[in-house]
Coordinates of C-alpha atoms in Angstrom, one line a residue:
Chain A
X266 CA 0.0 0.0 0.0
X267 CA 1.4 3.4 -1.0
X268 CA 2.0 5.9 1.8
X269 CA -0.3 8.9 1.5
X270 CA 1.4 12.2 1.6
X271 CA 0.5 14.0 4.9
X272 CA 1.3 17.5 6.2
X273 CA 4.2 16.1 8.3
X274 CA 6.0 15.0 5.2
X275 CA 6.0 18.5 3.8
X276 CA 8.7 21.1 4.5
X277 CA 7.9 24.8 4.3
X278 CA 10.3 26.7 2.0
X279 CA 8.4 30.0 1.9
X280 CA 4.8 31.0 2.9
X281 CA 3.7 30.0 -0.6
X282 CA 6.2 27.2 -1.4
X283 CA 6.5 23.7 0.0
X284 CA 8.6 20.6 -0.6
X285 CA 8.2 16.9 -0.2
X286 CA 11.9 15.9 0.0
X287 CA 13.4 13.1 -2.1
X288 CA 13.7 11.0 1.1
X289 CA 9.9 10.6 1.2
X290 CA 10.1 7.6 -1.2
X291 CA 13.2 5.7 -2.3
X292 CA 12.3 5.9 -6.0
X293 CA 12.1 9.7 -6.1
X294 CA 14.8 11.3 -8.3
X295 CA 14.0 14.9 -7.3
X296 CA 11.9 16.6 -4.6
X297 CA 8.3 17.4 -5.2
X298 CA 7.4 21.1 -4.7
X299 CA 4.0 22.8 -4.2
X300 CA 3.3 26.4 -4.9
X301 CA 0.3 27.2 -2.6
X302 CA -0.7 29.2 0.5
X303 CA -1.1 27.0 3.5
X304 CA -5.0 27.2 3.3
X305 CA -4.9 25.8 -0.2
X306 CA -2.3 23.2 0.8
X307 CA -4.6 21.9 3.5
X308 CA -7.2 21.3 0.8
X309 CA -4.7 19.8 -1.7
X310 CA -3.7 17.2 0.8
X311 CA -7.2 15.8 0.9
X312 CA -7.1 14.2 -2.5
X313 CA -4.3 12.1 -4.0
X314 CA -2.7 14.8 -6.2
X315 CA 0.5 14.9 -4.0
X316 CA 1.0 11.2 -4.3
X317 CA 0.6 11.6 -8.1
X318 CA 3.2 14.4 -7.9
X319 CA 5.6 12.0 -6.0
X320 CA 5.1 9.5 -8.8
X321 CA 6.1 12.2 -11.4
X322 CA 9.3 12.8 -9.4
X323 CA 10.4 9.3 -10.4
X324 CA 10.3 9.9 -14.2
X325 CA 13.7 9.1 -15.8
X326 CA 15.6 12.3 -16.6
X327 CA 13.5 14.6 -14.5
X328 CA 15.4 17.7 -13.4
X329 CA 15.4 19.9 -10.3
X330 CA 11.8 19.2 -9.0
X331 CA 8.4 17.9 -9.9
X332 CA 6.0 20.9 -9.3
X333 CA 2.4 21.6 -8.8
X334 CA 0.6 25.0 -9.1
X335 CA -2.0 26.2 -6.5
X336 CA -4.9 25.1 -8.6
X337 CA -3.7 21.5 -8.5
X338 CA -6.2 18.6 -8.2
X339 CA -6.1 14.9 -8.7
X340 CA -5.9 13.7 -12.3
X341 CA -4.7 10.3 -13.6
X342 CA -1.0 9.7 -13.7
X343 CA 0.1 13.4 -13.6
X344 CA -1.9 15.7 -11.3
X345 CA -3.7 18.5 -13.1
X346 CA -1.7 21.6 -12.4
X347 CA 1.6 19.8 -12.8
X348 CA 4.9 20.8 -14.3
X349 CA 7.8 18.5 -15.0
X350 CA 11.0 19.2 -16.9
X351 CA 13.1 16.3 -18.2
X352 CA 16.6 16.5 -19.7
X353 CA 16.8 17.1 -23.5
X354 CA 17.3 14.9 -25.5
X355 CA 17.7 11.8 -23.4
X356 CA 15.1 12.3 -20.7
X357 CA 11.6 11.0 -21.1
X358 CA 8.5 12.5 -22.8
X359 CA 5.2 11.4 -21.3
X360 CA 1.8 12.0 -23.0
X361 CA 0.2 11.8 -19.6
X362 CA 2.2 14.9 -18.6
X363 CA 0.5 16.9 -21.3
X364 CA -3.0 15.4 -21.0
X365 CA -5.6 14.0 -23.4
X366 CA -6.7 17.5 -24.5
X367 CA -3.4 18.6 -26.2
X368 CA -3.0 22.4 -26.2
X369 CA -6.2 23.0 -24.3
X370 CA -5.7 26.7 -23.7
X371 CA -7.3 30.1 -23.5
X372 CA -7.5 33.1 -25.8
X373 CA -8.6 36.6 -24.7
X374 CA -10.1 39.1 -27.2
X375 CA -10.4 42.7 -26.3
X376 CA -13.2 44.9 -27.6
X377 CA -13.7 48.6 -28.1
X378 CA -16.9 48.6 -26.1
X379 CA -17.7 49.3 -22.4
X380 CA -20.1 47.4 -20.2
X381 CA -22.7 50.1 -20.5
X382 CA -22.6 49.9 -24.3
X383 CA -23.8 46.3 -24.3
X384 CA -25.7 45.8 -21.1
X385 CA -29.1 45.9 -22.9
X386 CA -28.0 43.5 -25.6
X387 CA -26.5 40.7 -23.5
X388 CA -29.5 38.4 -24.2
X389 CA -29.3 38.7 -28.0
X390 CA -25.5 38.5 -27.8
X391 CA -25.5 35.3 -25.8
X392 CA -28.1 33.8 -28.2
X393 CA -26.0 34.8 -31.2
X394 CA -22.8 33.4 -29.8
X395 CA -24.5 30.2 -29.0
X396 CA -25.8 29.9 -32.5
X397 CA -22.5 30.8 -34.2
X398 CA -20.2 28.6 -32.1
X399 CA -21.2 24.9 -32.3
X400 CA -20.4 22.6 -29.4
X401 CA -19.5 19.8 -31.9
X402 CA -21.1 17.2 -29.6
X403 CA -23.2 15.7 -32.3
X404 CA -22.7 16.0 -36.0
X405 CA -19.6 18.2 -35.7
X406 CA -19.1 21.9 -36.7
X407 CA -19.8 23.9 -39.8
X408 CA -16.4 23.3 -41.4
X409 CA -15.7 20.0 -43.2
X410 CA -12.0 19.5 -44.1
X411 CA -10.6 17.2 -46.7
X412 CA -7.7 15.0 -45.7
X413 CA -5.4 17.4 -47.6
X414 CA -6.8 20.4 -45.8
X415 CA -6.6 18.7 -42.5
X416 CA -2.9 18.0 -43.1
X417 CA -2.4 21.7 -43.9
X418 CA -4.0 22.6 -40.5
X419 CA -1.8 20.1 -38.7
X420 CA 1.4 21.6 -40.3
X421 CA 0.4 25.3 -40.4
X422 CA -1.7 25.7 -37.2
X423 CA -3.5 29.1 -36.8
X424 CA -1.9 30.4 -40.0
X425 CA -4.1 28.0 -42.0
X426 CA -7.1 29.9 -40.6
X427 CA -5.7 33.3 -41.6
X428 CA -4.9 32.1 -45.1
X429 CA -8.5 30.9 -45.4
X430 CA -9.9 34.2 -44.3
X431 CA -10.8 33.2 -40.7
X432 CA -8.8 36.0 -39.2
X433 CA -6.1 38.7 -39.8
X434 CA -2.3 38.4 -39.8
X435 CA -2.0 40.4 -36.6
X436 CA -3.9 37.6 -34.7
X437 CA -0.9 35.4 -35.1
X438 CA 1.5 37.9 -33.5
X439 CA -0.4 37.6 -30.2
X440 CA -0.7 33.9 -30.2
X441 CA 1.9 31.8 -28.3
X442 CA 4.4 30.4 -30.8
X443 CA 2.5 32.4 -33.5
X444 CA 0.0 29.5 -33.4
X445 CA 2.4 26.9 -34.8
X446 CA 4.8 24.3 -33.3
X447 CA 7.6 23.9 -35.7
X448 CA 8.3 20.2 -35.1
X449 CA 4.9 19.0 -36.1
X450 CA 4.6 16.2 -38.6
X451 CA 1.1 15.1 -39.6
X452 CA 2.3 11.7 -40.9
X453 CA 2.5 10.6 -37.2
X454 CA -1.2 11.4 -36.6
X455 CA -3.3 8.3 -37.1
X456 CA -6.1 8.1 -39.7
X457 CA -8.7 7.7 -36.8
X458 CA -7.4 10.9 -35.2
X459 CA -7.7 12.7 -38.5
X460 CA -11.2 11.4 -39.0
X461 CA -12.2 12.7 -35.6
X462 CA -10.7 16.1 -36.5
X463 CA -12.2 16.5 -39.9
X464 CA -15.4 18.2 -38.8
X465 CA -14.5 19.7 -35.4
X466 CA -12.7 22.9 -36.3
X467 CA -14.5 25.9 -34.7
X468 CA -16.2 23.8 -32.0
X469 CA -15.8 24.2 -28.2
X470 CA -16.8 20.7 -27.0
X471 CA -18.2 20.1 -23.5
X472 CA -16.9 19.8 -20.0
X473 CA -15.2 23.0 -18.7
X474 CA -14.8 24.5 -22.1
X475 CA -16.6 27.8 -22.8
X476 CA -16.8 31.2 -24.5
X477 CA -17.4 34.0 -22.0
X478 CA -18.0 37.7 -22.3
X479 CA -16.5 39.6 -19.4
X480 CA -15.9 43.2 -18.3
X481 CA -12.7 44.5 -16.7
X482 CA -13.8 45.1 -13.1
X483 CA -10.4 46.1 -11.6
X484 CA -7.0 47.2 -12.8
X485 CA -4.1 46.3 -10.5
X486 CA -1.2 47.5 -12.7
X487 CA -2.0 50.5 -14.9
X488 CA 1.2 50.4 -17.0
X489 CA 0.9 46.8 -17.9
X490 CA -2.8 47.0 -18.4
X491 CA -2.2 49.8 -20.9
X492 CA 0.3 47.8 -22.7
X493 CA -2.1 44.9 -22.9
X494 CA -4.8 47.3 -24.2
X495 CA -7.1 46.9 -21.1
X496 CA -9.0 49.5 -19.2
X497 CA -11.7 49.5 -16.5
X498 CA -15.2 48.7 -17.7
X499 CA -14.0 47.3 -21.1
X500 CA -15.6 44.3 -22.6
X501 CA -13.4 41.3 -23.4
X502 CA -14.2 37.8 -24.7
X503 CA -12.5 34.7 -23.3
X504 CA -12.3 31.4 -25.2
X505 CA -11.4 28.1 -23.5
X506 CA -11.0 25.0 -25.6
X507 CA -8.4 22.7 -27.2
X508 CA -7.6 20.2 -29.9
X509 CA -10.9 18.3 -29.6
X510 CA -11.2 14.7 -30.7
X511 CA -8.1 14.8 -32.8
X512 CA -5.9 15.6 -29.8
X513 CA -7.7 13.1 -27.6
X514 CA -7.0 10.4 -30.1
X515 CA -3.3 11.3 -30.5
X516 CA -2.9 11.0 -26.7
X517 CA -4.8 7.7 -26.6
X518 CA -2.8 6.2 -29.5
X519 CA 0.5 7.1 -28.1
X520 CA -0.1 6.2 -24.4
X521 CA -1.1 2.8 -25.7
X522 CA 2.1 2.6 -27.9
X523 CA 4.3 3.8 -25.1
X524 CA 2.9 1.2 -22.6
X525 CA 4.2 -1.6 -24.8
X526 CA 7.4 0.3 -25.7
X527 CA 8.5 1.1 -22.1
X528 CA 9.8 -2.4 -21.5
X529 CA 12.3 -1.9 -24.4
X530 CA 13.8 1.0 -22.4
X531 CA 13.6 -0.8 -19.1
X532 CA 11.3 1.9 -17.7
X533 CA 9.1 0.8 -14.8
X534 CA 6.5 3.1 -13.3
X535 CA 4.0 3.2 -10.5
X536 CA 1.2 4.4 -12.7
X537 CA 0.5 3.3 -16.3
X538 CA -0.9 6.7 -17.1
X539 CA 2.7 8.0 -16.7
X540 CA 3.7 5.9 -19.7
X541 CA 6.8 7.4 -21.2
X542 CA 9.8 6.8 -23.5
X543 CA 13.1 8.6 -24.0
X544 CA 12.5 11.8 -26.0
X545 CA 15.2 10.8 -28.5
X546 CA 13.7 7.3 -29.1
X547 CA 11.7 6.6 -32.3
X548 CA 8.5 6.4 -30.3
X549 CA 9.4 9.6 -28.4
X550 CA 10.0 11.5 -31.6
X551 CA 6.9 10.3 -33.2
X552 CA 4.7 11.3 -30.3
X553 CA 6.4 14.7 -30.0
X554 CA 5.7 15.4 -33.7
X555 CA 2.1 14.2 -33.5
X556 CA 1.6 16.3 -30.3
X557 CA 2.9 19.4 -32.1
X558 CA 0.5 18.7 -34.9
X559 CA -2.4 18.4 -32.5
X560 CA -1.3 21.6 -30.8
X561 CA -1.4 23.3 -34.2
X562 CA -5.0 22.0 -34.7
X563 CA -5.9 23.5 -31.3
X564 CA -4.5 26.9 -32.2
X565 CA -6.4 26.8 -35.5
X566 CA -9.5 25.8 -33.6
X567 CA -9.3 28.8 -31.3
X568 CA -8.6 31.1 -34.3
X569 CA -11.8 29.9 -36.1
X570 CA -13.8 30.3 -32.9
X571 CA -12.4 33.9 -32.8
X572 CA -13.9 34.3 -36.3
X573 CA -17.2 32.9 -35.1
X574 CA -17.2 35.3 -32.1
X575 CA -16.4 38.2 -34.4
X576 CA -19.3 37.2 -36.7
X577 CA -21.7 37.1 -33.8
X578 CA -20.4 40.4 -32.5
X579 CA -21.0 42.1 -35.9
X580 CA -24.4 40.5 -36.2
X581 CA -25.5 42.0 -32.9
X582 CA -23.6 45.4 -32.8
X583 CA -23.0 46.1 -36.5
X584 CA -20.1 48.4 -37.4
X585 CA -20.4 50.3 -34.1
X586 CA -19.3 47.2 -32.2
X587 CA -15.7 47.8 -33.5
X588 CA -13.2 45.0 -34.0
X589 CA -12.2 42.3 -31.5
X590 CA -8.4 42.1 -31.2
X591 CA -6.5 39.2 -29.9
X592 CA -4.9 40.1 -26.6
X593 CA -3.1 36.8 -26.2
X594 CA -3.6 33.0 -26.7
X595 CA -1.8 30.6 -24.4
X596 CA -1.7 26.8 -24.1
X597 CA -2.0 25.0 -20.7
X598 CA -1.6 21.4 -21.8
X599 CA 1.6 21.0 -23.8
X600 CA 5.3 19.9 -23.8
X601 CA 7.9 22.3 -25.1
X602 CA 11.7 22.4 -25.5
X603 CA 12.9 25.3 -23.5
X604 CA 16.1 26.6 -21.9
X605 CA 16.2 26.9 -18.1
X606 CA 18.9 27.5 -15.5
X607 CA 19.4 24.4 -13.4
X608 CA 22.2 24.3 -10.8
X609 CA 23.6 27.5 -12.2
X610 CA 23.8 26.1 -15.8
X611 CA 21.6 27.0 -18.7
X612 CA 20.1 23.7 -20.0
X613 CA 17.7 22.5 -22.6
X614 CA 14.8 20.6 -21.1
X615 CA 11.4 19.2 -22.2
X616 CA 8.9 21.1 -20.0
X617 CA 5.6 19.2 -19.6
X618 CA 2.7 21.5 -18.5
X619 CA -0.5 19.7 -17.7
X620 CA -3.0 22.3 -16.5
X621 CA -0.3 24.9 -16.1
X622 CA 0.3 28.1 -18.1
X623 CA 3.6 29.4 -19.4
X624 CA 4.4 32.7 -17.6
X625 CA 7.6 34.1 -19.1
X626 CA 8.9 37.4 -17.7
X627 CA 9.9 40.7 -19.5
X628 CA 12.6 40.5 -22.1
X629 CA 11.8 37.0 -23.3
X630 CA 12.3 36.6 -27.1
X631 CA 9.2 34.4 -27.2
X632 CA 6.9 37.4 -26.4
X633 CA 5.3 39.7 -29.0
X634 CA 7.2 43.0 -29.2
X635 CA 4.4 45.0 -27.8
X636 CA 4.5 43.0 -24.5
X637 CA 8.3 42.4 -24.3
X638 CA 8.9 45.0 -21.6
X639 CA 6.0 43.8 -19.5
X640 CA 6.0 40.0 -19.4
X641 CA 3.8 37.4 -21.0
X642 CA 0.0 37.8 -20.5
X643 CA -1.2 34.9 -18.3
X644 CA -4.9 34.3 -18.6
X645 CA -6.5 32.6 -15.7
X646 CA -10.2 31.7 -16.1
X647 CA -12.2 31.3 -12.9
X648 CA -15.2 29.1 -12.5
X649 CA -18.5 30.0 -14.2
X650 CA -20.1 33.0 -12.5
X651 CA -17.0 34.0 -10.5
X652 CA -14.1 36.1 -11.9
X653 CA -11.1 35.5 -14.1
X654 CA -7.7 37.3 -14.1
X655 CA -5.1 38.6 -16.5
X656 CA -1.6 38.4 -15.1
X657 CA 1.9 39.2 -16.4
X658 CA 4.6 36.6 -16.2
X659 CA 7.8 37.5 -14.3
X660 CA 11.4 36.3 -14.0
X661 CA 10.7 34.6 -10.8
X662 CA 8.7 32.0 -12.7
X663 CA 11.9 31.0 -14.5
X664 CA 13.7 30.7 -11.1
X665 CA 11.2 28.4 -9.3
X666 CA 8.5 26.9 -11.7
X667 CA 10.2 26.4 -15.1
X668 CA 8.5 29.6 -16.3
X669 CA 5.0 28.3 -15.3
X670 CA 1.9 29.4 -13.5
X671 CA -1.6 28.2 -12.5
X672 CA -4.2 27.7 -15.2
X673 CA -7.5 28.2 -13.5
X674 CA -9.4 27.9 -10.2
X675 CA -8.9 24.1 -9.9
X676 CA -11.7 21.7 -9.4
X677 CA -12.5 20.6 -5.8
X678 CA -15.7 18.6 -6.2
X679 CA -16.3 15.7 -8.6
X680 CA -18.8 16.3 -11.4
X681 CA -21.1 13.8 -9.8
X682 CA -20.9 15.6 -6.4
X683 CA -21.4 18.9 -8.0
X684 CA -24.6 17.6 -9.7
X685 CA -25.7 16.3 -6.3
X686 CA -25.2 19.6 -4.6
X687 CA -26.3 22.1 -7.2
X688 CA -29.8 22.9 -8.5
X689 CA -28.9 24.0 -12.0
X690 CA -32.2 25.9 -12.9
X691 CA -31.9 27.8 -9.6
X692 CA -28.2 28.5 -10.2
X693 CA -29.0 29.8 -13.7
X694 CA -31.7 32.1 -12.4
X695 CA -29.4 33.3 -9.6
X696 CA -26.6 34.1 -12.0
X697 CA -29.2 35.8 -14.3
X698 CA -30.2 38.0 -11.4
X699 CA -26.6 38.9 -10.9
X700 CA -26.5 40.0 -14.6
X701 CA -24.8 36.9 -16.0
X702 CA -26.5 35.3 -19.0
X703 CA -25.9 31.5 -19.4
X704 CA -26.5 29.6 -22.6
X705 CA -25.6 25.9 -22.2
X706 CA -26.4 22.6 -23.9
X707 CA -27.8 21.2 -20.7
X708 CA -28.6 22.0 -17.1
X709 CA -26.3 19.1 -16.2
X710 CA -23.4 21.0 -17.7
X711 CA -24.2 24.1 -15.7
X712 CA -24.4 22.0 -12.4
X713 CA -21.0 20.4 -13.1
X714 CA -19.3 23.7 -13.6
X715 CA -21.0 25.6 -10.7
X716 CA -18.7 27.8 -8.7
X717 CA -19.0 25.5 -5.7
X718 CA -17.2 22.8 -7.7
X719 CA -14.1 24.9 -7.8
X720 CA -11.5 26.3 -5.5
X721 CA -11.4 30.0 -4.7
X722 CA -9.7 31.5 -7.8
X723 CA -8.8 34.7 -5.8
X724 CA -6.8 32.6 -3.4
X725 CA -5.1 30.7 -6.3
X726 CA -4.2 34.0 -8.0
X727 CA -3.0 35.6 -4.7
X728 CA -0.6 32.7 -4.3
X729 CA 1.1 33.2 -7.7
X730 CA 1.0 37.0 -7.2
X731 CA 2.7 36.8 -3.8
X732 CA 5.2 34.3 -5.0
X733 CA 6.2 36.7 -7.8
X734 CA 5.7 34.0 -10.5
X735 CA 3.1 36.3 -12.2
X736 CA 1.7 39.7 -11.2
X737 CA -1.9 40.7 -11.2
X738 CA -2.8 43.1 -14.0
X739 CA -6.6 43.0 -14.2
X740 CA -9.7 41.2 -12.9
X741 CA -12.5 40.2 -15.3
X742 CA -16.1 39.6 -14.3
X743 CA -18.5 37.6 -16.5
X744 CA -21.7 38.9 -18.1
X745 CA -22.4 36.0 -20.5
X746 CA -21.3 32.4 -20.6
X747 CA -21.7 30.0 -23.6
X748 CA -21.1 26.3 -22.9
X749 CA -21.4 23.2 -25.0
Chain B
X98 CA -24.7 -6.7 -14.2
X99 CA -23.5 -4.1 -11.8
X100 CA -22.3 -0.6 -12.6
X101 CA -21.6 1.8 -9.7
X102 CA -20.6 5.4 -10.2
X103 CA -17.7 6.5 -8.1
X104 CA -16.4 10.0 -7.3
X105 CA -13.2 11.3 -8.9
X106 CA -12.3 15.0 -8.8
X107 CA -11.4 15.4 -12.4
X108 CA -13.5 12.8 -14.2
X109 CA -16.2 10.2 -14.4
X110 CA -15.4 7.0 -12.7
X111 CA -17.4 3.7 -12.6
X112 CA -16.9 0.4 -10.9
X113 CA -18.1 -2.5 -13.0
X114 CA -18.6 -6.2 -12.4
X115 CA -19.4 -9.3 -14.5
X116 CA -19.9 -13.0 -14.1
X117 CA -17.2 -13.7 -16.7
X118 CA -14.6 -11.5 -18.4
X119 CA -16.7 -11.2 -21.5
X120 CA -19.7 -10.2 -19.3
X121 CA -17.4 -7.6 -17.6
X122 CA -16.4 -6.2 -21.0
X123 CA -20.1 -5.9 -22.1
X124 CA -21.0 -4.2 -18.8
X125 CA -18.1 -1.8 -19.1
X126 CA -19.3 -0.9 -22.6
X127 CA -22.8 -0.3 -21.3
X128 CA -21.3 1.9 -18.5
X129 CA -19.4 4.0 -21.1
X130 CA -22.4 4.3 -23.4
X131 CA -24.5 5.5 -20.5
X132 CA -22.0 8.4 -20.0
X133 CA -22.2 9.3 -23.7
X134 CA -26.0 9.2 -23.7
X135 CA -27.9 8.0 -20.6
X136 CA -30.3 5.1 -21.2
X137 CA -29.7 5.1 -25.0
X138 CA -28.9 1.4 -25.2
X139 CA -32.0 0.5 -23.2
X140 CA -34.3 2.0 -25.9
X141 CA -32.4 1.0 -29.0
X142 CA -34.7 -0.9 -31.4
X143 CA -32.4 -1.2 -34.4
X144 CA -28.8 -1.3 -35.4
X145 CA -27.7 1.0 -38.3
X146 CA -24.1 -0.2 -38.7
X147 CA -21.7 -3.0 -37.7
X148 CA -17.9 -3.0 -37.5
X149 CA -15.2 -5.6 -36.9
X150 CA -12.6 -4.9 -34.2
X151 CA -9.5 -6.7 -33.2
X152 CA -7.6 -5.6 -30.1
X153 CA -4.4 -7.0 -28.7
X154 CA -2.9 -5.8 -25.4
X155 CA -0.3 -6.6 -22.8
X156 CA -2.8 -7.7 -20.1
X157 CA -6.5 -8.3 -19.5
X158 CA -6.9 -4.9 -17.9
X159 CA -5.2 -3.1 -20.8
X160 CA -7.3 -5.2 -23.2
X161 CA -10.5 -3.8 -21.6
X162 CA -9.3 -0.2 -21.7
X163 CA -8.1 -0.6 -25.3
X164 CA -11.4 -2.3 -26.3
X165 CA -13.4 0.6 -24.9
X166 CA -11.0 3.1 -26.5
X167 CA -11.5 1.4 -29.9
X168 CA -15.3 1.5 -29.6
X169 CA -15.2 5.1 -28.4
X170 CA -13.2 6.1 -31.4
X171 CA -15.7 4.3 -33.7
X172 CA -18.6 6.1 -31.9
X173 CA -17.0 9.5 -32.8
X174 CA -16.1 8.6 -36.3
X175 CA -19.3 6.7 -37.2
X176 CA -21.6 9.0 -35.2
X177 CA -23.1 5.9 -33.6
X178 CA -23.3 4.4 -30.2
X179 CA -22.4 0.7 -30.2
X180 CA -24.7 -1.1 -27.9
X181 CA -24.3 -4.6 -29.3
X182 CA -21.2 -6.7 -29.2
X183 CA -20.4 -10.3 -30.3
X184 CA -17.0 -11.8 -29.4
X185 CA -15.8 -14.3 -32.0
X186 CA -12.5 -14.6 -30.1
X187 CA -11.8 -13.7 -26.5
X188 CA -8.6 -14.5 -24.6
X189 CA -6.5 -12.8 -21.9
X190 CA -4.6 -10.5 -24.3
X191 CA -6.6 -10.5 -27.5
X192 CA -10.2 -10.2 -28.7
X193 CA -12.0 -10.1 -32.0
X194 CA -15.5 -8.8 -32.0
X195 CA -18.3 -7.4 -34.2
X196 CA -19.9 -4.3 -32.7
X197 CA -23.4 -3.1 -33.6
X198 CA -24.2 0.6 -33.6
X199 CA -27.1 3.0 -33.8
X200 CA -26.8 6.5 -35.2
X201 CA -27.5 9.4 -32.8
X202 CA -28.0 13.2 -32.9
X203 CA -26.0 14.5 -30.0
X204 CA -23.9 13.1 -27.2
X205 CA -24.8 14.2 -23.7
X206 CA -21.3 14.0 -22.5
X207 CA -18.0 14.0 -24.4
X208 CA -15.6 11.4 -23.2
X209 CA -12.0 12.5 -24.1
X210 CA -10.5 9.2 -23.3
X211 CA -10.7 6.0 -21.2
X212 CA -7.8 6.1 -18.9
X213 CA -5.7 3.2 -17.5
X214 CA -5.5 5.0 -14.2
X215 CA -6.6 2.7 -11.3
X216 CA -8.1 0.2 -13.7
X217 CA -7.3 -3.3 -12.4
X218 CA -9.4 -6.4 -13.3
X219 CA -9.6 -8.8 -10.3
X220 CA -11.7 -11.6 -9.0
X221 CA -14.0 -10.7 -6.0
X222 CA -14.7 -13.1 -3.1
X223 CA -18.1 -13.8 -4.7
X224 CA -16.3 -15.0 -7.8
X225 CA -17.2 -12.0 -10.0
X226 CA -14.8 -10.0 -12.1
X227 CA -14.6 -6.3 -11.3
X228 CA -12.6 -3.2 -12.1
X229 CA -12.8 0.5 -11.7
X230 CA -12.6 2.6 -14.9
X231 CA -11.9 6.4 -15.0
X232 CA -13.1 8.4 -18.0
X233 CA -11.5 11.7 -18.9
X234 CA -14.5 14.0 -19.6

């Protein structure tokens, strides 16, 4: 029986930073570290996420520490909210460290309108957004791709959408990696995965995915907010989705492949969902190239949803609605080759982020020129009906979290428990009374995503702000939520 | 046939039992289909399509997860829920089956994947086969 991590096994490094030392279990190669205030830590200990983190600390080639962000919760294999860096090119790559929804991520659009400009039209706007953005839960979306077109999406990413008039060139500038992973190779994506992806571009899916209209309720840092184009009262639109069935299939295909291949590399793990192979092995390279292709699909998907949102916007507000500009688009389920300082030496590592957002500080070459002096925008969606945040990444993230930050509020109740506790029609009415319009495929979906099912996003964000990993820039409050 | 829903913070989890391994696999399929569209298989009056599947895995637990993954993929590609299954070959590490599906309009829940996490087929004291299955939704 595996020993459950308890408070007495954890050492306090800072008020917001904790460590389970390597000595906790003989097979740990590095310590396990937790970025969280003590109140959050007490909650985190309740589920099995820290035991999962300890398992991550046993991955061959893992460097420095296995980490979790304050929104961590139990996943399968890796905890959600986990970050692990393995040595490049001989450390392992693990599809479980990225998740089934490859390049699940968020994109924030900023409008030229203020809350008072749209308050009276929130009903029609919600309806129009719901009509323009398919969930894709049944017969797919409105775009059907031929195999040739799909291969172009997998190799070009968001640029495919721009070339096909689903956006403007400037959108790419404000997308992580300009919406394209350069190592993608569509030949390593299975026919089944491609079949699943052929009709899902421009769809959000179900679960915790959504499109949300918010207003900027508070500005914490005027200078950075100005650089990001944000001001108090301004309306913004938040998109949260990923690579849909194509990405899910890529992950399924390669976890299965790696489970058989692990024995060839003499890798033994506590949890099958951590299945991994050396990055520079044939299987490792094939997975990485397929993962990059799926990430490209996700960026293209969020770009096409942007086009759908713009269409809905124009249908409701006409020319006076102005243009919705991309503030930033960032992944929170991905593996990337990055350089980090480990034991005083700059090293190339494969950073796995599963439910964690990249949060690079000012000066990073990876950032669009307009943001380079201020740090990368970090977009943290809260739960439905609470608030979301825009933060700016800082240098501290490179020092302690491999340039990473939290990705949301973090689930605390299972979907089943949330459905048991929440009366969805009442919640919908309650939110409507608070001025939040909800359009969802089902009441069940509303209950599962109720605020009570999530941790307090304010506390999660306060942790990363206090730690210096990312700084608060603005707070967003929802006025309309569209769910699959 | 027993399917019990369990609590898991991130996902949907079920515990499933069967009198034999093939029965366990059928019940697990029913459990998965119930997540996709509750009660759909109870009301199915016709099958619209049939597919052959062949699955080979390293253990009986992996075989179950891979079997469900294969059918889940078919559900998405064929836009059908596969309520019927006939095994023409069934051993510890390999199965060959014909699955029968019915077209549908819309899923209630989208299952991203069937995970291996915590799945472990074992014999109970009553002589039944059982395992837990966690679905990423």
